Amino acid sequence: MAHEESKPNQLPDRLNTSVAHSARVWNYWLGGKDHFEADQVAGDAYSSNYPLITTFAQESRAFLRRTVTYLAREAGIRQFLDLGAGLPTENNTHEVAQRIAPDCRVVYVDHDPLVLLYVHALLTSTPEGATTYVEADMRDTEKVLAGAAQTLDLTQPVALVINDVLGHIVDFDEALGLVARLVDRLPSGSYLSLSHSTASDPEHRAVQDAYNASGAIPYIFREPELTARFFEGLDMVEPGLVSWPNWRPDETTGRTTDRAGWGAVARVP
């Protein structure tokens, strides 16, 4: 077990630590501590065959930081609904938003038992704001919105954050329908911040295919043309749909690659 000293003594019965899990592998690539031996093995096997993956993980996280910064600072958003929150690392949505505006209210959605185990780390909040967690499959729209409504005022603008998790929904029409249902329930002036991994070279695709075949939860790459469809009917914020490092880069943005994933922010008219 990796970083054994950080783990609670009791693990949930439904937590399978013998098979790699994407959220825990991602945590490992980002330098976190909430993963197990199977996740390390899978992560090392992946990175040994495709070393850029750790850079891609960092680029995805940096995209999240910059988009949430924009939403809180420039768009004036004070409510965030983050789907597929994953495991807490640095620059979680609530941390970024509440650094800018302490009264921000943030709801995370996930159904991973390990996330539930560490939920106390996600639920820190400023006194002025709120940070809560809804245990739900993101495809269960009604449960997600009902849970979010206990913390957020869904008659006021909300930023819907979907950062690099839709690849776990293999059927594209299902993923498209999920986003459409949620966006349709948000009031005018809300925003969608969404990113999705792609793969511009066959080597990366081959390594991902091997990972998907290992028994881990699969992740499906999608090209930017498909990612653009999640934003249909919305008003794109400049610079539109671009690769992660090219979305409003700042002084900390690495420029090592623009091949990992694409994302955008758009306003609900």
PDB file of N, CA, C and O in Angstrom, residues 101-153:
ATOM      1  N   ALA A 101     -12.838  34.790  -3.544  1.00  0.00           N
ATOM      2  CA  ALA A 101     -14.077  35.287  -2.935  1.00  0.00           C
ATOM      3  C   ALA A 101     -14.468  34.327  -1.818  1.00  0.00           C
ATOM      4  O   ALA A 101     -15.000  33.248  -2.078  1.00  0.00           O
ATOM      5  N   PRO A 102     -14.192  34.672  -0.577  1.00  0.00           N
ATOM      6  CA  PRO A 102     -14.429  33.746   0.534  1.00  0.00           C
ATOM      7  C   PRO A 102     -15.868  33.280   0.686  1.00  0.00           C
ATOM      8  O   PRO A 102     -16.116  32.253   1.324  1.00  0.00           O
ATOM      9  N   ASP A 103     -16.817  34.012   0.077  1.00  0.00           N
ATOM     10  CA  ASP A 103     -18.222  33.619   0.224  1.00  0.00           C
ATOM     11  C   ASP A 103     -18.670  32.611  -0.831  1.00  0.00           C
ATOM     12  O   ASP A 103     -19.854  32.268  -0.899  1.00  0.00           O
ATOM     13  N   CYS A 104     -17.757  32.091  -1.635  1.00  0.00           N
ATOM     14  CA  CYS A 104     -18.129  31.099  -2.648  1.00  0.00           C
ATOM     15  C   CYS A 104     -18.664  29.830  -1.994  1.00  0.00           C
ATOM     16  O   CYS A 104     -18.170  29.385  -0.958  1.00  0.00           O
ATOM     17  N   ARG A 105     -19.658  29.253  -2.644  1.00  0.00           N
ATOM     18  CA  ARG A 105     -20.266  28.010  -2.197  1.00  0.00           C
ATOM     19  C   ARG A 105     -19.990  26.942  -3.259  1.00  0.00           C
ATOM     20  O   ARG A 105     -20.260  27.155  -4.441  1.00  0.00           O
ATOM     21  N   VAL A 106     -19.455  25.804  -2.812  1.00  0.00           N
ATOM     22  CA  VAL A 106     -18.986  24.774  -3.737  1.00  0.00           C
ATOM     23  C   VAL A 106     -19.583  23.426  -3.336  1.00  0.00           C
ATOM     24  O   VAL A 106     -19.529  23.034  -2.163  1.00  0.00           O
ATOM     25  N   VAL A 107     -20.131  22.732  -4.328  1.00  0.00           N
ATOM     26  CA  VAL A 107     -20.655  21.376  -4.124  1.00  0.00           C
ATOM     27  C   VAL A 107     -19.877  20.434  -5.032  1.00  0.00           C
ATOM     28  O   VAL A 107     -19.803  20.636  -6.245  1.00  0.00           O
ATOM     29  N   TYR A 108     -19.292  19.408  -4.437  1.00  0.00           N
ATOM     30  CA  TYR A 108     -18.606  18.357  -5.181  1.00  0.00           C
ATOM     31  C   TYR A 108     -19.535  17.159  -5.328  1.00  0.00           C
ATOM     32  O   TYR A 108     -20.308  16.840  -4.422  1.00  0.00           O
ATOM     33  N   VAL A 109     -19.414  16.476  -6.465  1.00  0.00           N
ATOM     34  CA  VAL A 109     -20.189  15.270  -6.724  1.00  0.00           C
ATOM     35  C   VAL A 109     -19.244  14.148  -7.103  1.00  0.00           C
ATOM     36  O   VAL A 109     -18.402  14.310  -8.000  1.00  0.00           O
ATOM     37  N   ASP A 110     -19.367  13.010  -6.441  1.00  0.00           N
ATOM     38  CA  ASP A 110     -18.583  11.825  -6.795  1.00  0.00           C
ATOM     39  C   ASP A 110     -19.231  10.623  -6.128  1.00  0.00           C
ATOM     40  O   ASP A 110     -20.041  10.779  -5.213  1.00  0.00           O
ATOM     41  N   HIS A 111     -18.892   9.438  -6.616  1.00  0.00           N
ATOM     42  CA  HIS A 111     -19.414   8.236  -5.960  1.00  0.00           C
ATOM     43  C   HIS A 111     -18.316   7.213  -5.718  1.00  0.00           C
ATOM     44  O   HIS A 111     -18.586   6.046  -5.471  1.00  0.00           O
ATOM     45  N   ASP A 112     -17.061   7.663  -5.730  1.00  0.00           N
ATOM     46  CA  ASP A 112     -15.928   6.794  -5.462  1.00  0.00           C
ATOM     47  C   ASP A 112     -15.814   6.577  -3.949  1.00  0.00           C
ATOM     48  O   ASP A 112     -15.759   7.542  -3.186  1.00  0.00           O
ATOM     49  N   PRO A 113     -15.762   5.317  -3.477  1.00  0.00           N
ATOM     50  CA  PRO A 113     -15.675   5.084  -2.037  1.00  0.00           C
ATOM     51  C   PRO A 113     -14.420   5.669  -1.403  1.00  0.00           C
ATOM     52  O   PRO A 113     -14.439   6.045  -0.231  1.00  0.00           O
ATOM     53  N   LEU A 114     -13.317   5.762  -2.164  1.00  0.00           N
ATOM     54  CA  LEU A 114     -12.121   6.358  -1.579  1.00  0.00           C
ATOM     55  C   LEU A 114     -12.290   7.858  -1.399  1.00  0.00           C
ATOM     56  O   LEU A 114     -11.806   8.437  -0.423  1.00  0.00           O
ATOM     57  N   VAL A 115     -13.001   8.504  -2.333  1.00  0.00           N
ATOM     58  CA  VAL A 115     -13.303   9.920  -2.158  1.00  0.00           C
ATOM     59  C   VAL A 115     -14.128  10.118  -0.891  1.00  0.00           C
ATOM     60  O   VAL A 115     -13.889  11.034  -0.101  1.00  0.00           O
ATOM     61  N   LEU A 116     -15.104   9.244  -0.675  1.00  0.00           N
ATOM     62  CA  LEU A 116     -15.914   9.331   0.539  1.00  0.00           C
ATOM     63  C   LEU A 116     -15.056   9.175   1.787  1.00  0.00           C
ATOM     64  O   LEU A 116     -15.268   9.828   2.807  1.00  0.00           O
ATOM     65  N   LEU A 117     -14.053   8.324   1.699  1.00  0.00           N
ATOM     66  CA  LEU A 117     -13.177   8.078   2.836  1.00  0.00           C
ATOM     67  C   LEU A 117     -12.407   9.342   3.228  1.00  0.00           C
ATOM     68  O   LEU A 117     -12.139   9.591   4.399  1.00  0.00           O
ATOM     69  N   TYR A 118     -12.078  10.136   2.223  1.00  0.00           N
ATOM     70  CA  TYR A 118     -11.280  11.340   2.458  1.00  0.00           C
ATOM     71  C   TYR A 118     -12.102  12.613   2.328  1.00  0.00           C
ATOM     72  O   TYR A 118     -11.548  13.690   2.156  1.00  0.00           O
ATOM     73  N   VAL A 119     -13.416  12.494   2.428  1.00  0.00           N
ATOM     74  CA  VAL A 119     -14.279  13.633   2.190  1.00  0.00           C
ATOM     75  C   VAL A 119     -13.996  14.779   3.164  1.00  0.00           C
ATOM     76  O   VAL A 119     -14.160  15.951   2.825  1.00  0.00           O
ATOM     77  N   HIS A 120     -13.539  14.461   4.358  1.00  0.00           N
ATOM     78  CA  HIS A 120     -13.244  15.527   5.325  1.00  0.00           C
ATOM     79  C   HIS A 120     -12.172  16.470   4.804  1.00  0.00           C
ATOM     80  O   HIS A 120     -12.156  17.661   5.121  1.00  0.00           O
ATOM     81  N   ALA A 121     -11.281  15.979   3.967  1.00  0.00           N
ATOM     82  CA  ALA A 121     -10.231  16.847   3.415  1.00  0.00           C
ATOM     83  C   ALA A 121     -10.797  17.786   2.368  1.00  0.00           C
ATOM     84  O   ALA A 121     -10.290  18.892   2.177  1.00  0.00           O
ATOM     85  N   LEU A 122     -11.849  17.358   1.674  1.00  0.00           N
ATOM     86  CA  LEU A 122     -12.476  18.220   0.680  1.00  0.00           C
ATOM     87  C   LEU A 122     -13.385  19.256   1.312  1.00  0.00           C
ATOM     88  O   LEU A 122     -13.611  20.317   0.745  1.00  0.00           O
ATOM     89  N   LEU A 123     -13.917  18.964   2.482  1.00  0.00           N
ATOM     90  CA  LEU A 123     -14.984  19.787   3.020  1.00  0.00           C
ATOM     91  C   LEU A 123     -14.516  20.968   3.861  1.00  0.00           C
ATOM     92  O   LEU A 123     -15.319  21.571   4.550  1.00  0.00           O
ATOM     93  N   THR A 124     -13.248  21.281   3.829  1.00  0.00           N
ATOM     94  CA  THR A 124     -12.795  22.495   4.481  1.00  0.00           C
ATOM     95  C   THR A 124     -13.363  23.690   3.739  1.00  0.00           C
ATOM     96  O   THR A 124     -13.522  23.669   2.524  1.00  0.00           O
ATOM     97  N   SER A 125     -13.672  24.738   4.462  1.00  0.00           N
ATOM     98  CA  SER A 125     -14.284  25.900   3.824  1.00  0.00           C
ATOM     99  C   SER A 125     -13.971  27.146   4.625  1.00  0.00           C
ATOM    100  O   SER A 125     -13.672  27.084   5.817  1.00  0.00           O
ATOM    101  N   THR A 126     -14.068  28.293   3.946  1.00  0.00           N
ATOM    102  CA  THR A 126     -14.011  29.554   4.667  1.00  0.00           C
ATOM    103  C   THR A 126     -15.280  29.699   5.496  1.00  0.00           C
ATOM    104  O   THR A 126     -16.331  29.140   5.148  1.00  0.00           O
ATOM    105  N   PRO A 127     -15.227  30.483   6.579  1.00  0.00           N
ATOM    106  CA  PRO A 127     -16.445  30.693   7.378  1.00  0.00           C
ATOM    107  C   PRO A 127     -17.561  31.359   6.568  1.00  0.00           C
ATOM    108  O   PRO A 127     -18.740  31.094   6.799  1.00  0.00           O
ATOM    109  N   GLU A 128     -17.176  32.211   5.621  1.00  0.00           N
ATOM    110  CA  GLU A 128     -18.179  32.951   4.847  1.00  0.00           C
ATOM    111  C   GLU A 128     -18.861  32.092   3.784  1.00  0.00           C
ATOM    112  O   GLU A 128     -19.976  32.385   3.358  1.00  0.00           O
ATOM    113  N   GLY A 129     -18.163  31.054   3.312  1.00  0.00           N
ATOM    114  CA  GLY A 129     -18.669  30.234   2.220  1.00  0.00           C
ATOM    115  C   GLY A 129     -19.141  28.879   2.703  1.00  0.00           C
ATOM    116  O   GLY A 129     -19.453  28.683   3.880  1.00  0.00           O
ATOM    117  N   ALA A 130     -19.181  27.941   1.763  1.00  0.00           N
ATOM    118  CA  ALA A 130     -19.597  26.579   2.094  1.00  0.00           C
ATOM    119  C   ALA A 130     -18.943  25.628   1.109  1.00  0.00           C
ATOM    120  O   ALA A 130     -18.744  25.945  -0.063  1.00  0.00           O
ATOM    121  N   THR A 131     -18.607  24.435   1.600  1.00  0.00           N
ATOM    122  CA  THR A 131     -18.088  23.366   0.750  1.00  0.00           C
ATOM    123  C   THR A 131     -18.761  22.076   1.199  1.00  0.00           C
ATOM    124  O   THR A 131     -18.610  21.661   2.348  1.00  0.00           O
ATOM    125  N   THR A 132     -19.507  21.468   0.297  1.00  0.00           N
ATOM    126  CA  THR A 132     -20.234  20.251   0.648  1.00  0.00           C
ATOM    127  C   THR A 132     -20.017  19.197  -0.433  1.00  0.00           C
ATOM    128  O   THR A 132     -19.420  19.459  -1.472  1.00  0.00           O
ATOM    129  N   TYR A 133     -20.550  18.011  -0.178  1.00  0.00           N
ATOM    130  CA  TYR A 133     -20.293  16.859  -1.026  1.00  0.00           C
ATOM    131  C   TYR A 133     -21.581  16.082  -1.221  1.00  0.00           C
ATOM    132  O   TYR A 133     -22.313  15.837  -0.266  1.00  0.00           O
ATOM    133  N   VAL A 134     -21.863  15.716  -2.468  1.00  0.00           N
ATOM    134  CA  VAL A 134     -23.017  14.882  -2.796  1.00  0.00           C
ATOM    135  C   VAL A 134     -22.498  13.542  -3.300  1.00  0.00           C
ATOM    136  O   VAL A 134     -21.742  13.487  -4.273  1.00  0.00           O
ATOM    137  N   GLU A 135     -22.916  12.461  -2.629  1.00  0.00           N
ATOM    138  CA  GLU A 135     -22.557  11.130  -3.102  1.00  0.00           C
ATOM    139  C   GLU A 135     -23.565  10.710  -4.157  1.00  0.00           C
ATOM    140  O   GLU A 135     -24.723  10.406  -3.852  1.00  0.00           O
ATOM    141  N   ALA A 136     -23.133  10.735  -5.412  1.00  0.00           N
ATOM    142  CA  ALA A 136     -24.042  10.389  -6.507  1.00  0.00           C
ATOM    143  C   ALA A 136     -23.228  10.097  -7.756  1.00  0.00           C
ATOM    144  O   ALA A 136     -22.138  10.647  -7.945  1.00  0.00           O
ATOM    145  N   ASP A 137     -23.764   9.240  -8.599  1.00  0.00           N
ATOM    146  CA  ASP A 137     -23.228   9.063  -9.933  1.00  0.00           C
ATOM    147  C   ASP A 137     -23.605  10.317 -10.728  1.00  0.00           C
ATOM    148  O   ASP A 137     -24.768  10.731 -10.717  1.00  0.00           O
ATOM    149  N   MET A 138     -22.659  10.908 -11.404  1.00  0.00           N
ATOM    150  CA  MET A 138     -22.926  12.166 -12.104  1.00  0.00           C
ATOM    151  C   MET A 138     -24.001  12.011 -13.174  1.00  0.00           C
ATOM    152  O   MET A 138     -24.624  12.995 -13.590  1.00  0.00           O
ATOM    153  N   ARG A 139     -24.275  10.774 -13.610  1.00  0.00           N
ATOM    154  CA  ARG A 139     -25.319  10.549 -14.613  1.00  0.00           C
ATOM    155  C   ARG A 139     -26.720  10.627 -14.015  1.00  0.00           C
ATOM    156  O   ARG A 139     -27.699  10.733 -14.758  1.00  0.00           O
ATOM    157  N   ASP A 140     -26.817  10.592 -12.687  1.00  0.00           N
ATOM    158  CA  ASP A 140     -28.109  10.679 -12.011  1.00  0.00           C
ATOM    159  C   ASP A 140     -28.436  12.152 -11.789  1.00  0.00           C
ATOM    160  O   ASP A 140     -28.250  12.705 -10.701  1.00  0.00           O
ATOM    161  N   THR A 141     -28.927  12.786 -12.840  1.00  0.00           N
ATOM    162  CA  THR A 141     -29.126  14.239 -12.830  1.00  0.00           C
ATOM    163  C   THR A 141     -29.994  14.700 -11.676  1.00  0.00           C
ATOM    164  O   THR A 141     -29.672  15.691 -11.003  1.00  0.00           O
ATOM    165  N   GLU A 142     -31.102  14.020 -11.440  1.00  0.00           N
ATOM    166  CA  GLU A 142     -32.028  14.469 -10.396  1.00  0.00           C
ATOM    167  C   GLU A 142     -31.377  14.408  -9.020  1.00  0.00           C
ATOM    168  O   GLU A 142     -31.542  15.320  -8.197  1.00  0.00           O
ATOM    169  N   LYS A 143     -30.636  13.345  -8.753  1.00  0.00           N
ATOM    170  CA  LYS A 143     -29.980  13.231  -7.455  1.00  0.00           C
ATOM    171  C   LYS A 143     -28.894  14.289  -7.299  1.00  0.00           C
ATOM    172  O   LYS A 143     -28.726  14.881  -6.224  1.00  0.00           O
ATOM    173  N   VAL A 144     -28.158  14.539  -8.360  1.00  0.00           N
ATOM    174  CA  VAL A 144     -27.116  15.562  -8.327  1.00  0.00           C
ATOM    175  C   VAL A 144     -27.712  16.926  -8.019  1.00  0.00           C
ATOM    176  O   VAL A 144     -27.244  17.651  -7.123  1.00  0.00           O
ATOM    177  N   LEU A 145     -28.765  17.298  -8.739  1.00  0.00           N
ATOM    178  CA  LEU A 145     -29.346  18.626  -8.560  1.00  0.00           C
ATOM    179  C   LEU A 145     -30.054  18.759  -7.217  1.00  0.00           C
ATOM    180  O   LEU A 145     -29.997  19.810  -6.580  1.00  0.00           O
ATOM    181  N   ALA A 146     -30.716  17.694  -6.770  1.00  0.00           N
ATOM    182  CA  ALA A 146     -31.381  17.743  -5.468  1.00  0.00           C
ATOM    183  C   ALA A 146     -30.355  17.923  -4.353  1.00  0.00           C
ATOM    184  O   ALA A 146     -30.561  18.706  -3.411  1.00  0.00           O
ATOM    185  N   GLY A 147     -29.242  17.206  -4.457  1.00  0.00           N
ATOM    186  CA  GLY A 147     -28.194  17.365  -3.456  1.00  0.00           C
ATOM    187  C   GLY A 147     -27.564  18.738  -3.506  1.00  0.00           C
ATOM    188  O   GLY A 147     -27.308  19.369  -2.467  1.00  0.00           O
ATOM    189  N   ALA A 148     -27.308  19.231  -4.716  1.00  0.00           N
ATOM    190  CA  ALA A 148     -26.691  20.552  -4.862  1.00  0.00           C
ATOM    191  C   ALA A 148     -27.586  21.646  -4.314  1.00  0.00           C
ATOM    192  O   ALA A 148     -27.114  22.635  -3.734  1.00  0.00           O
ATOM    193  N   ALA A 149     -28.905  21.492  -4.481  1.00  0.00           N
ATOM    194  CA  ALA A 149     -29.851  22.514  -4.052  1.00  0.00           C
ATOM    195  C   ALA A 149     -29.867  22.717  -2.545  1.00  0.00           C
ATOM    196  O   ALA A 149     -30.370  23.740  -2.059  1.00  0.00           O
ATOM    197  N   GLN A 150     -29.321  21.783  -1.782  1.00  0.00           N
ATOM    198  CA  GLN A 150     -29.249  21.960  -0.341  1.00  0.00           C
ATOM    199  C   GLN A 150     -28.191  22.988   0.051  1.00  0.00           C
ATOM    200  O   GLN A 150     -28.197  23.492   1.175  1.00  0.00           O
ATOM    201  N   THR A 151     -27.279  23.282  -0.877  1.00  0.00           N
ATOM    202  CA  THR A 151     -26.208  24.250  -0.592  1.00  0.00           C
ATOM    203  C   THR A 151     -26.238  25.442  -1.549  1.00  0.00           C
ATOM    204  O   THR A 151     -25.912  26.559  -1.155  1.00  0.00           O
ATOM    205  N   LEU A 152     -26.628  25.197  -2.790  1.00  0.00           N
ATOM    206  CA  LEU A 152     -26.625  26.234  -3.813  1.00  0.00           C
ATOM    207  C   LEU A 152     -28.040  26.733  -4.094  1.00  0.00           C
ATOM    208  O   LEU A 152     -29.010  25.981  -3.991  1.00  0.00           O
ATOM    209  N   ASP A 153     -28.136  27.994  -4.476  1.00  0.00           N
ATOM    210  CA  ASP A 153     -29.399  28.560  -4.944  1.00  0.00           C
ATOM    211  C   ASP A 153     -29.425  28.389  -6.465  1.00  0.00           C
ATOM    212  O   ASP A 153     -28.773  29.144  -7.197  1.00  0.00           O
TER     213      ASP A 153
END
